[in-house]
CSV table of C-alpha atoms and ligand atoms in Angstrom, one decimal:
chain,number,residue,atom,x,y,z
A,1,MET,CA,-12.5,-10.0,-17.5
A,2,MET,CA,-12.3,-9.0,-14.0
A,3,ALA,CA,-14.4,-5.8,-14.7
A,4,VAL,CA,-16.4,-7.0,-17.3
A,5,LEU,CA,-17.9,-9.4,-14.4
A,6,MET,CA,-18.1,-6.6,-11.8
A,7,LEU,CA,-20.5,-4.6,-14.5
A,8,GLN,CA,-22.5,-7.5,-15.0
A,9,LEU,CA,-22.6,-8.2,-11.1
A,10,LEU,CA,-23.6,-4.3,-10.5
A,11,TRP,CA,-26.1,-4.2,-13.4
A,12,ILE,CA,-28.3,-7.2,-11.9
A,13,ALA,CA,-27.5,-5.6,-8.6
A,14,SER,CA,-28.2,-2.4,-10.0
A,15,MET,CA,-31.8,-2.8,-11.5
A,16,GLY,CA,-33.5,-1.7,-8.0
A,17,ALA,CA,-30.8,0.6,-7.0
A,18,ILE,CA,-31.5,4.3,-6.1
A,19,GLY,CA,-28.3,6.0,-6.5
A,20,ILE,CA,-27.7,8.9,-3.3
A,21,ALA,CA,-26.8,12.1,-5.5
A,22,ALA,CA,-23.2,11.8,-5.1
A,23,ALA,CA,-21.4,14.6,-3.5
A,24,ALA,CA,-18.4,16.7,-4.7
A,25,GLN,CA,-16.6,14.8,-8.0
A,26,PHE,CA,-14.3,12.8,-6.9
A,27,SER,CA,-11.7,11.5,-9.6
A,28,TYR,CA,-9.1,8.4,-9.9
A,29,GLY,CA,-7.5,9.8,-12.6
A,30,ASN,CA,-6.8,10.4,-16.6
A,31,CYS,CA,-8.4,7.5,-18.8
A,32,GLU,CA,-8.8,6.7,-22.2
A,33,THR,CA,-12.0,5.6,-23.0
A,34,LYS,CA,-12.2,1.8,-24.7
A,35,VAL,CA,-13.9,2.4,-27.8
A,36,ASN,CA,-13.3,5.8,-29.3
A,37,LYS,CA,-9.7,6.0,-27.2
A,38,GLU,CA,-11.2,9.4,-26.2
A,39,ARG,CA,-9.6,10.9,-23.4
A,40,GLY,CA,-11.7,11.1,-20.5
A,41,LEU,CA,-11.9,10.9,-16.3
A,42,CYS,CA,-12.2,8.1,-14.5
A,43,ILE,CA,-14.6,9.4,-11.6
A,44,HIS,CA,-18.0,7.4,-10.5
A,45,ILE,CA,-20.8,6.5,-12.9
A,46,ARG,CA,-23.2,9.2,-11.0
A,47,ASP,CA,-20.9,12.2,-12.1
A,48,CYS,CA,-20.8,11.0,-16.0
A,49,PRO,CA,-24.9,11.8,-16.9
A,50,PHE,CA,-24.8,9.5,-20.2
A,51,LEU,CA,-23.5,6.4,-18.7
A,52,ASP,CA,-25.4,6.9,-15.4
A,53,GLU,CA,-28.4,7.0,-17.7
A,54,ILE,CA,-28.1,3.7,-19.0
A,55,LEU,CA,-28.2,2.4,-15.0
A,56,ASN,CA,-32.1,4.1,-15.1
A,57,ILE,CA,-33.3,2.3,-18.5
A,58,THR,CA,-35.8,-1.0,-17.6
A,59,LYS,CA,-34.5,-2.8,-21.1
A,60,THR,CA,-30.9,-2.1,-22.1
A,61,THR,CA,-29.3,-3.3,-25.4
A,62,PRO,CA,-26.3,-5.9,-25.2
A,63,GLU,CA,-24.7,-2.5,-27.1
A,64,GLN,CA,-25.5,-0.9,-24.2
A,65,ARG,CA,-24.7,-3.1,-21.4
A,66,GLN,CA,-21.2,-3.3,-23.3
A,67,LEU,CA,-20.7,0.1,-22.7
A,68,LEU,CA,-20.9,0.0,-19.4
A,69,SER,CA,-18.8,-2.5,-19.3
A,70,ASP,CA,-16.1,-1.6,-21.7
A,71,SER,CA,-16.2,1.7,-19.3
A,72,GLN,CA,-15.7,0.5,-16.2
A,73,CYS,CA,-12.0,1.8,-14.7
A,74,GLY,CA,-12.6,0.3,-11.2
A,75,LEU,CA,-14.5,0.3,-8.4
A,76,ASP,CA,-13.9,3.1,-5.7
A,77,ASN,CA,-13.9,0.7,-1.9
A,78,THR,CA,-13.3,3.6,-0.1
A,79,ARG,CA,-16.9,4.0,0.2
A,80,GLN,CA,-19.1,2.4,2.5
A,81,SER,CA,-21.8,2.8,0.0
A,82,GLY,CA,-24.1,0.5,-2.3
A,83,LEU,CA,-22.2,-1.5,-5.2
A,84,VAL,CA,-23.3,1.8,-8.0
A,85,GLN,CA,-22.2,4.1,-6.1
A,86,ARG,CA,-18.8,2.6,-5.9
A,87,ILE,CA,-17.9,2.4,-10.0
A,88,LEU,CA,-15.6,4.4,-11.3
A,89,VAL,CA,-16.5,4.4,-15.6
A,90,CYS,CA,-14.5,6.4,-17.7
A,91,CYS,CA,-16.2,9.1,-18.5
A,92,PRO,CA,-14.7,10.9,-21.9
A,93,ASP,CA,-13.9,14.6,-21.8
A,94,GLY,CA,-17.2,17.0,-22.6
A,95,LYS,CA,-19.5,14.6,-21.5
A,96,ARG,CA,-19.0,15.0,-17.8
A,97,VAL,CA,-20.4,17.6,-15.9
A,98,SER,CA,-19.7,21.2,-16.0
A,99,PRO,CA,-16.4,20.7,-18.0
A,100,GLY,CA,-13.8,23.9,-17.5
A,101,THR,CA,-13.0,25.0,-21.1
A,102,ASP,CA,-10.2,27.4,-21.3
A,103,LYS,CA,-11.5,30.4,-23.6
A,104,ALA,CA,-8.3,31.8,-25.2
A,105,THR,CA,-7.1,28.6,-26.3
A,106,GLY,CA,-10.5,26.3,-26.3
A,107,ALA,CA,-8.7,23.5,-24.7
A,108,VAL,CA,-10.5,21.4,-21.1
A,109,VAL,CA,-8.8,22.9,-18.7
A,110,GLU,CA,-9.1,20.9,-15.5
A,111,ASN,CA,-9.4,23.0,-12.7
A,112,ARG,CA,-11.7,21.9,-10.5
A,113,SER,CA,-11.1,21.1,-6.7
A,114,GLU,CA,-12.7,17.9,-5.9
A,115,ASP,CA,-13.2,19.0,-2.1
A,116,ASP,CA,-12.9,22.3,0.1
A,117,PRO,CA,-9.8,21.7,1.5
A,118,GLU,CA,-9.2,19.9,4.6
A,119,PRO,CA,-7.5,21.7,7.5
A,120,GLY,CA,-3.0,21.4,7.7
A,121,ASN,CA,-3.6,18.8,10.7
A,122,VAL,CA,-5.6,16.4,8.5
A,123,LEU,CA,-4.2,13.4,6.5
A,124,PRO,CA,-6.3,12.2,3.5
A,125,SER,CA,-7.7,9.2,3.5
A,126,ILE,CA,-6.7,6.1,1.7
A,127,GLY,CA,-8.6,7.2,-1.8
A,128,LYS,CA,-7.6,11.0,-1.9
A,129,CYS,CA,-4.1,10.6,-1.7
A,130,GLY,CA,-1.2,8.8,-3.9
A,131,ILE,CA,-3.4,8.0,-6.8
A,132,MET,CA,-2.7,9.0,-10.3
A,133,PHE,CA,-4.0,8.2,-13.6
A,134,ALA,CA,-5.3,5.0,-14.4
A,135,ASN,CA,-3.1,4.4,-18.1
A,136,ARG,CA,-0.1,5.5,-16.3
A,137,ILE,CA,3.2,4.0,-18.8
A,138,ILE,CA,5.1,2.1,-17.2
A,139,GLY,CA,8.7,2.6,-18.6
A,140,GLY,CA,10.6,5.2,-19.9
A,141,THR,CA,11.4,8.2,-18.2
A,142,LYS,CA,9.0,11.2,-19.5
A,143,THR,CA,6.2,12.0,-17.5
A,144,GLN,CA,3.2,12.9,-18.6
A,145,LEU,CA,1.5,15.8,-17.7
A,146,PHE,CA,-0.9,14.0,-14.9
A,147,GLU,CA,2.1,12.0,-13.5
A,148,PHE,CA,2.7,11.9,-9.5
A,149,PRO,CA,1.1,15.6,-9.1
A,150,TRP,CA,2.4,15.8,-5.3
A,151,MET,CA,6.1,16.9,-6.5
A,152,ALA,CA,6.7,20.5,-5.3
A,153,LEU,CA,9.4,22.1,-6.3
A,154,LEU,CA,11.0,24.5,-3.9
A,155,LYS,CA,12.4,27.7,-5.1
A,156,TYR,CA,15.1,30.1,-3.5
A,157,LYS,CA,15.5,33.4,-3.7
A,158,LYS,CA,19.5,34.3,-4.1
A,159,PRO,CA,21.2,37.3,-3.1
A,160,SER,CA,21.6,38.6,-6.8
A,161,ASN,CA,17.5,38.1,-6.5
A,162,ASP,CA,17.2,35.8,-9.0
A,163,PHE,CA,14.6,32.6,-8.2
A,164,GLY,CA,16.4,29.1,-8.4
A,165,PHE,CA,15.0,25.5,-8.0
A,166,ASN,CA,17.2,24.0,-5.5
A,167,CYS,CA,15.5,20.7,-3.7
A,168,GLY,CA,12.1,19.0,-4.3
A,169,GLY,CA,9.4,17.9,-2.2
A,170,ALA,CA,6.1,15.9,-1.6
A,171,LEU,CA,2.5,17.1,-1.1
A,172,ILE,CA,0.9,15.3,1.6
A,173,ASN,CA,-2.2,17.2,2.7
A,174,SER,CA,-3.5,20.5,1.5
A,175,ARG,CA,-0.9,22.8,4.0
A,176,TYR,CA,2.6,20.6,4.5
A,177,VAL,CA,5.2,19.5,2.1
A,178,LEU,CA,7.6,16.8,3.3
A,179,THR,CA,11.2,17.5,2.1
A,180,ALA,CA,14.2,17.3,3.0
A,181,GLY,CA,16.5,18.8,6.4
A,182,HIS,CA,19.3,19.5,4.3
A,183,CYS,CA,16.7,21.6,1.7
A,184,LEU,CA,16.7,24.0,4.9
A,185,ALA,CA,20.2,23.3,6.4
A,186,SER,CA,23.2,23.3,5.1
A,187,SER,CA,26.1,25.0,4.9
A,188,LYS,CA,26.1,25.7,1.4
A,189,LEU,CA,22.5,26.9,1.4
A,190,GLU,CA,24.5,29.5,4.0
A,191,LYS,CA,27.2,30.4,2.3
A,192,SER,CA,25.3,30.8,-0.7
A,193,GLY,CA,23.2,33.5,0.5
A,194,TRP,CA,19.5,31.3,-0.8
A,195,GLU,CA,16.9,31.8,1.4
A,196,LEU,CA,13.8,29.5,0.5
A,197,HIS,CA,11.2,31.3,-1.0
A,198,SER,CA,7.7,29.2,-2.0
A,199,VAL,CA,6.9,26.2,-2.9
A,200,ARG,CA,5.8,25.3,-6.3
A,201,LEU,CA,3.4,22.8,-7.3
A,202,GLY,CA,0.9,21.5,-10.2
A,203,GLU,CA,4.4,22.0,-12.1
A,204,TRP,CA,5.4,19.5,-15.1
A,205,ASP,CA,7.6,21.8,-17.1
A,206,THR,CA,9.4,24.6,-15.7
A,207,SER,CA,9.7,26.6,-18.7
A,208,THR,CA,5.9,26.7,-20.2
A,209,ALA,CA,3.0,28.2,-18.7
A,210,PRO,CA,0.8,27.3,-18.7
A,211,ASP,CA,1.6,23.2,-19.5
A,212,CYS,CA,0.0,21.7,-22.4
A,213,VAL,CA,0.3,18.7,-24.2
A,214,THR,CA,-0.9,18.2,-27.6
A,215,GLU,CA,-2.3,14.7,-28.3
A,216,LEU,CA,-3.1,12.6,-31.3
A,217,SER,CA,-6.8,13.4,-32.0
A,218,LYS,CA,-4.9,17.1,-32.1
A,219,LYS,CA,-6.7,18.1,-28.9
A,220,GLN,CA,-4.8,20.5,-26.8
A,221,THR,CA,-5.3,19.8,-23.1
A,222,CYS,CA,-3.5,21.9,-20.7
A,223,ALA,CA,-3.2,21.7,-16.8
A,224,PRO,CA,-4.1,24.9,-14.5
A,225,MET,CA,-0.9,27.4,-14.0
A,226,HIS,CA,1.4,26.2,-11.4
A,227,ILE,CA,0.8,27.5,-8.2
A,228,ASP,CA,3.6,29.2,-5.8
A,229,ILE,CA,3.0,29.4,-2.3
A,230,GLU,CA,4.7,30.9,0.6
A,231,VAL,CA,5.6,29.4,3.1
A,232,GLU,CA,4.5,29.4,6.8
A,233,LYS,CA,7.2,27.2,9.1
A,234,ARG,CA,10.2,25.3,8.8
A,235,ILE,CA,10.3,22.4,10.6
A,236,VAL,CA,13.7,20.6,10.8
A,237,HIS,CA,14.2,17.6,12.3
A,238,GLU,CA,15.5,18.2,15.8
A,239,LEU,CA,18.0,15.7,15.4
A,240,TYR,CA,19.2,16.7,12.6
A,241,VAL,CA,22.9,17.7,11.6
A,242,ALA,CA,23.2,19.8,9.0
A,243,ASN,CA,26.8,18.5,7.2
A,244,SER,CA,27.0,15.7,9.0
A,245,ILE,CA,28.9,12.7,7.7
A,246,ASP,CA,25.8,9.9,8.1
A,247,GLN,CA,22.9,12.8,7.8
A,248,MET,CA,21.1,11.0,9.8
A,249,HIS,CA,16.7,12.6,10.3
A,250,ASP,CA,17.2,13.8,7.3
A,251,ILE,CA,13.6,15.1,6.9
A,252,ALA,CA,11.5,18.4,7.2
A,253,LEU,CA,7.9,19.6,6.9
A,254,LEU,CA,6.9,22.7,5.3
A,255,ARG,CA,4.1,24.4,6.7
A,256,LEU,CA,2.5,26.2,3.8
A,257,LYS,CA,0.6,30.0,3.9
A,258,GLU,CA,-2.4,28.6,2.5
A,259,LEU,CA,-4.8,25.4,2.3
A,260,VAL,CA,-4.3,24.1,-1.5
A,261,SER,CA,-7.1,22.6,-2.5
A,262,PHE,CA,-6.4,19.2,-4.7
A,263,THR,CA,-7.1,18.8,-8.5
A,264,GLU,CA,-6.1,16.4,-11.1
A,265,TYR,CA,-2.0,18.2,-10.5
A,266,VAL,CA,-2.0,19.4,-7.4
A,267,LYS,CA,-2.6,16.1,-5.1
A,268,PRO,CA,-1.1,14.8,-2.2
A,269,ILE,CA,0.7,11.5,-2.1
A,270,CYS,CA,0.1,8.6,0.7
A,271,LEU,CA,2.5,9.0,4.1
A,272,PRO,CA,2.8,5.1,4.7
A,273,VAL,CA,0.8,4.7,8.5
A,274,GLY,CA,-0.3,1.8,8.4
A,275,ASP,CA,1.8,-1.0,9.8
A,276,ALA,CA,2.2,-3.4,6.9
A,277,VAL,CA,3.9,-0.2,5.1
A,278,ARG,CA,5.3,1.6,8.0
A,279,ASN,CA,7.5,-1.0,9.2
A,280,ASN,CA,8.5,-2.7,5.4
A,281,ASN,CA,12.1,-2.7,4.6
A,282,PHE,CA,11.0,-2.5,1.0
A,283,GLU,CA,14.2,-4.6,0.1
A,284,ASP,CA,13.7,-5.6,-3.6
A,285,TYR,CA,11.0,-3.5,-3.6
A,286,ALA,CA,10.7,-1.4,-7.1
A,287,MET,CA,9.9,2.2,-6.3
A,288,ASP,CA,9.9,5.3,-8.5
A,289,VAL,CA,11.6,8.0,-8.0
A,290,ALA,CA,10.5,11.7,-10.2
A,291,GLY,CA,11.3,15.1,-10.3
A,292,TRP,CA,13.3,17.5,-12.5
A,293,GLY,CA,16.8,16.6,-11.2
A,294,VAL,CA,17.5,19.8,-8.9
A,295,THR,CA,20.1,20.0,-6.2
A,296,GLU,CA,21.6,22.0,-5.5
A,297,ASP,CA,23.3,22.9,-8.4
A,298,GLY,CA,20.7,23.4,-10.8
A,299,ASN,CA,18.4,21.4,-12.9
A,300,PRO,CA,19.0,19.6,-16.0
A,301,SER,CA,15.8,18.8,-17.0
A,302,THR,CA,12.7,21.0,-17.7
A,303,THR,CA,10.1,18.2,-17.5
A,304,LYS,CA,9.7,16.3,-14.8
A,305,LEU,CA,10.7,12.9,-15.8
A,306,LYS,CA,11.1,9.4,-13.9
A,307,ILE,CA,12.8,6.2,-13.3
A,308,THR,CA,12.5,3.2,-11.4
A,309,VAL,CA,14.8,2.4,-8.6
A,310,GLU,CA,15.3,-1.2,-6.9
A,311,VAL,CA,15.8,-1.1,-3.1
A,312,TRP,CA,19.0,-2.9,-1.8
A,313,ASN,CA,19.3,-5.0,1.1
A,314,HIS,CA,20.1,-2.6,3.7
A,315,LYS,CA,23.5,-4.7,5.0
A,316,LYS,CA,24.8,-4.4,1.4
A,317,CYS,CA,24.4,-1.1,1.5
A,318,GLN,CA,26.1,-0.3,4.9
A,319,ASP,CA,28.4,-2.0,3.7
A,320,LYS,CA,29.3,-0.5,0.6
A,321,TYR,CA,29.2,3.5,2.4
A,322,ARG,CA,31.4,1.6,5.5
A,323,VAL,CA,34.4,2.5,3.5
A,324,TYR,CA,34.0,5.6,3.4
A,325,GLN,CA,33.3,5.8,7.1
A,326,MET,CA,29.7,6.7,6.8
A,327,HIS,CA,27.6,4.7,8.9
A,328,LEU,CA,23.9,4.0,7.8
A,329,ASN,CA,21.3,2.6,10.2
A,330,GLY,CA,17.3,1.1,10.0
A,331,SER,CA,16.5,5.0,9.6
A,332,GLN,CA,17.2,4.6,6.0
A,333,LEU,CA,17.0,3.1,2.5
A,334,CYS,CA,19.1,2.8,-0.6
A,335,ALA,CA,17.6,2.4,-3.3
A,336,GLY,CA,19.5,2.5,-7.1
A,337,GLY,CA,23.1,2.5,-8.4
A,338,LYS,CA,21.9,0.2,-11.4
A,339,ASN,CA,21.5,2.4,-13.9
A,340,GLN,CA,23.9,5.5,-14.8
A,341,ILE,CA,21.3,7.6,-14.7
A,342,ASP,CA,19.0,6.8,-12.1
A,343,THR,CA,20.1,8.8,-8.7
A,344,CYS,CA,19.9,11.8,-11.1
A,345,GLN,CA,16.3,11.4,-12.2
A,346,GLY,CA,15.3,12.8,-8.8
A,347,ASP,CA,14.9,16.0,-6.7
A,348,SER,CA,16.9,16.5,-3.9
A,349,GLY,CA,14.8,16.1,-0.9
A,350,GLY,CA,12.5,14.8,-3.0
A,351,PRO,CA,10.2,11.3,-2.7
A,352,LEU,CA,10.8,8.1,-3.1
A,353,MET,CA,7.6,6.1,-4.3
A,354,VAL,CA,6.1,2.8,-3.8
A,355,PRO,CA,3.3,2.1,-6.0
A,356,THR,CA,0.6,-0.4,-3.7
A,357,ASN,CA,-2.0,-2.1,-4.8
A,358,VAL,CA,-5.1,-0.6,-2.7
A,359,GLY,CA,-8.2,-2.4,-4.5
A,360,GLN,CA,-8.3,-2.0,-7.9
A,361,HIS,CA,-5.9,0.9,-7.9
A,362,GLU,CA,-2.6,1.8,-7.7
A,363,VAL,CA,-1.6,3.8,-4.2
A,364,PHE,CA,1.8,5.4,-3.8
A,365,PHE,CA,3.0,5.6,-0.1
A,366,VAL,CA,5.8,8.1,0.3
A,367,ALA,CA,8.1,5.4,1.3
A,368,GLY,CA,11.5,7.7,1.4
A,369,VAL,CA,13.4,11.0,1.0
A,370,THR,CA,16.3,11.9,-1.2
A,371,SER,CA,19.0,12.3,1.6
A,372,TYR,CA,22.5,11.8,-0.3
A,373,GLY,CA,24.1,10.6,-3.4
A,374,PRO,CA,27.6,8.9,-4.8
A,375,VAL,CA,29.4,12.3,-6.4
A,376,PRO,CA,29.7,11.7,-9.5
A,377,CYS,CA,25.7,11.4,-9.7
A,378,GLY,CA,24.5,8.2,-10.8
A,379,LEU,CA,27.2,6.1,-9.8
A,380,GLN,CA,27.4,2.8,-11.2
A,381,GLY,CA,26.7,0.6,-8.4
A,382,TRP,CA,26.2,3.3,-5.8
A,383,PRO,CA,22.9,3.5,-4.9
A,384,GLY,CA,21.3,6.7,-3.3
A,385,VAL,CA,20.6,7.2,0.2
A,386,TYR,CA,17.1,7.9,1.3
A,387,THR,CA,15.4,8.9,4.3
A,388,ARG,CA,13.1,6.2,5.5
A,389,VAL,CA,9.7,7.4,6.4
A,390,GLY,CA,8.3,5.0,7.9
A,391,ASN,CA,10.4,6.0,11.4
A,392,PHE,CA,9.6,9.4,10.9
A,393,VAL,CA,5.7,8.9,10.3
A,394,ASP,CA,4.6,9.5,13.9
A,395,TRP,CA,7.2,12.7,14.0
A,396,VAL,CA,5.3,14.3,11.0
A,397,ILE,CA,1.9,13.5,12.6
A,398,ASN,CA,2.9,15.3,15.9
A,399,LYS,CA,4.2,18.0,13.6
A,400,LEU,CA,0.7,18.7,11.4
A,401,GLU,CA,-1.7,21.7,12.6
A,402,ALA,CA,-4.5,22.3,11.7
B,501,NAG,C1,-31.7,7.8,-12.5
B,501,NAG,O1,-32.4,7.5,-11.5
B,501,NAG,C2,-32.3,8.3,-10.7
B,501,NAG,C3,-33.3,7.6,-9.3
B,501,NAG,O2,-34.4,7.8,-9.9
B,501,NAG,C4,-32.3,9.8,-10.2
B,501,NAG,O3,-31.9,10.5,-8.8
B,501,NAG,C5,-31.3,10.1,-11.4
B,501,NAG,O4,-31.2,11.4,-12.0
B,501,NAG,C6,-31.2,9.5,-12.7
B,501,NAG,N1,-30.1,9.8,-13.6
B,501,NAG,C7,-30.3,10.1,-14.8
B,501,NAG,C8,-29.1,10.2,-16.0
B,501,NAG,O5,-31.2,10.5,-15.5
B,502,NAG,C1,19.7,6.1,13.4
B,502,NAG,O1,20.8,6.1,14.4
B,502,NAG,C2,20.5,7.6,14.6
B,502,NAG,C3,21.9,8.6,14.9
B,502,NAG,O2,22.6,7.8,15.9
B,502,NAG,C4,19.3,7.1,16.1
B,502,NAG,O3,19.5,8.6,16.9
B,502,NAG,C5,18.6,6.8,15.3
B,502,NAG,O4,17.5,6.4,16.2
B,502,NAG,C6,19.2,5.3,14.9
B,502,NAG,N1,17.5,5.2,14.2
B,502,NAG,C7,17.8,3.5,14.3
B,502,NAG,C8,16.4,3.0,13.5
B,502,NAG,O5,18.3,2.8,14.1
C-alpha cells in the first residue's frame, strides 16, 4: 500500500521533472520482480532504462503505471535530490545498464563497483553501509549468497605452511576490518605459531570458488571471486590484556594493504556512530550473528550461516558470569544462550549485528564483537559475551588513517 501510494505521488511529481543523470550505479541489493519473479537489483530508477522510459511517456497506460508501482523497492532518502532521483526500483537482471556476464558459464556476474573507494579515514555514510538485500529471508540458518557482505575471515599461516581461517571480522570501510583483540594477541596463537596472513572478503562457501547458486528458474548466479587482502597494520586496543579473565577491551582493527571497492558481495557494515545506536543498551533486542563458526579450533561450516540472538539484561548476565569470578561491565554485551546452537554460529571476532530501520531500509550496525562464550559452545542458559562497539566508536575513529 505504501509503495503504491508513493508511486502515484511520484507519478504526479515527475510529470514535469527533469532527471539528473545518476552518477555511479548504486544498489540496495537483490530483489525479485513482482510480476515475473525475476531476479533483479534494487537500484535508482535512472539506472533502469526500461522503467525510466515510462516516466518520459506523457500518456501512460494503467498497466505501465501498475508496473512502476509494482517495481518500487524503496526510496533512497540519503539523496537530497527530487523524488524521482530517490525512487528505487527492482530492475531485472539483463535490463540494467551493462550487467557483466561471465564468458565461461554465461552466468550473470555482478562485479561492478559502485564508487571509487573512499580513503581509509572515511566512514561510509548511511546508505552506503549496512545494507543488503531487499528480499532477506527471516529465520533459518542458511544465508543467501549476498547476505552479510561485510563478513570477513581472518586467514592465518601455520607453522606447517598451511592456512586456516580461525577468526572473523567485519568490514567497516574501504580499508579497515573490525575484529577482536584476542584474534591478534593470545597465548594460544603464540603457542601454536599462527601468524595472521590476510583477510578474506566476499566469501560465502569456503569450499567453492567462485560461489554460485542455481535459482528456481535454473539460472545460475555467481558472485565474483572472493578476495584475499594482506594486512598492513594490526591495531589491538591498548588496554586489552591477552588471556585476562574478563577480556575487557577485546577489540582490534586491521588495516588492509589496499583499498577495497564495494560490490554486492563486499560491503561495509555501519559503525554505531550516532547517539541513538551508540548509547543503546539493546536489552531484549534481536540481533544477528553470522559466520562460518570459525574458532581457534577450526570451522564447522563451509558456508556462511546466521542465527538470531537476543540481548540479555546486563545485570542478569553479570550475575551469571560472576559465579566464575568473571566481571562484566558496560563495555560488554551479552546475547544468545537460549538455543543449543546459537553461540556457535558466529565467528570468534565476528560482528553482532543489529538491524535498524532507516527510511524504508533495513540498515545493519555492528553492535558487538564476539569475545567469548561458554565452553562447550552453545551451552543452554549461558549467553555469549561481546565487546560493546558503542563504547569504542571514538577509539576506532581515532585509529583510522587515510
Ligand atoms: C527521459 O527524459 C530525460 C529528460 O529529457 C532524458 O534525460 C532521459 O534520457 C530519458 N530517459 C529515457 C530512458 O529515455
Ligand atoms: C570496564 O572495565 C574496564 C577495566 O576495568 C575499564 O577500563 C572500563 O572503563 C570499564 N568500562 C565501563 C563502561 O564501565
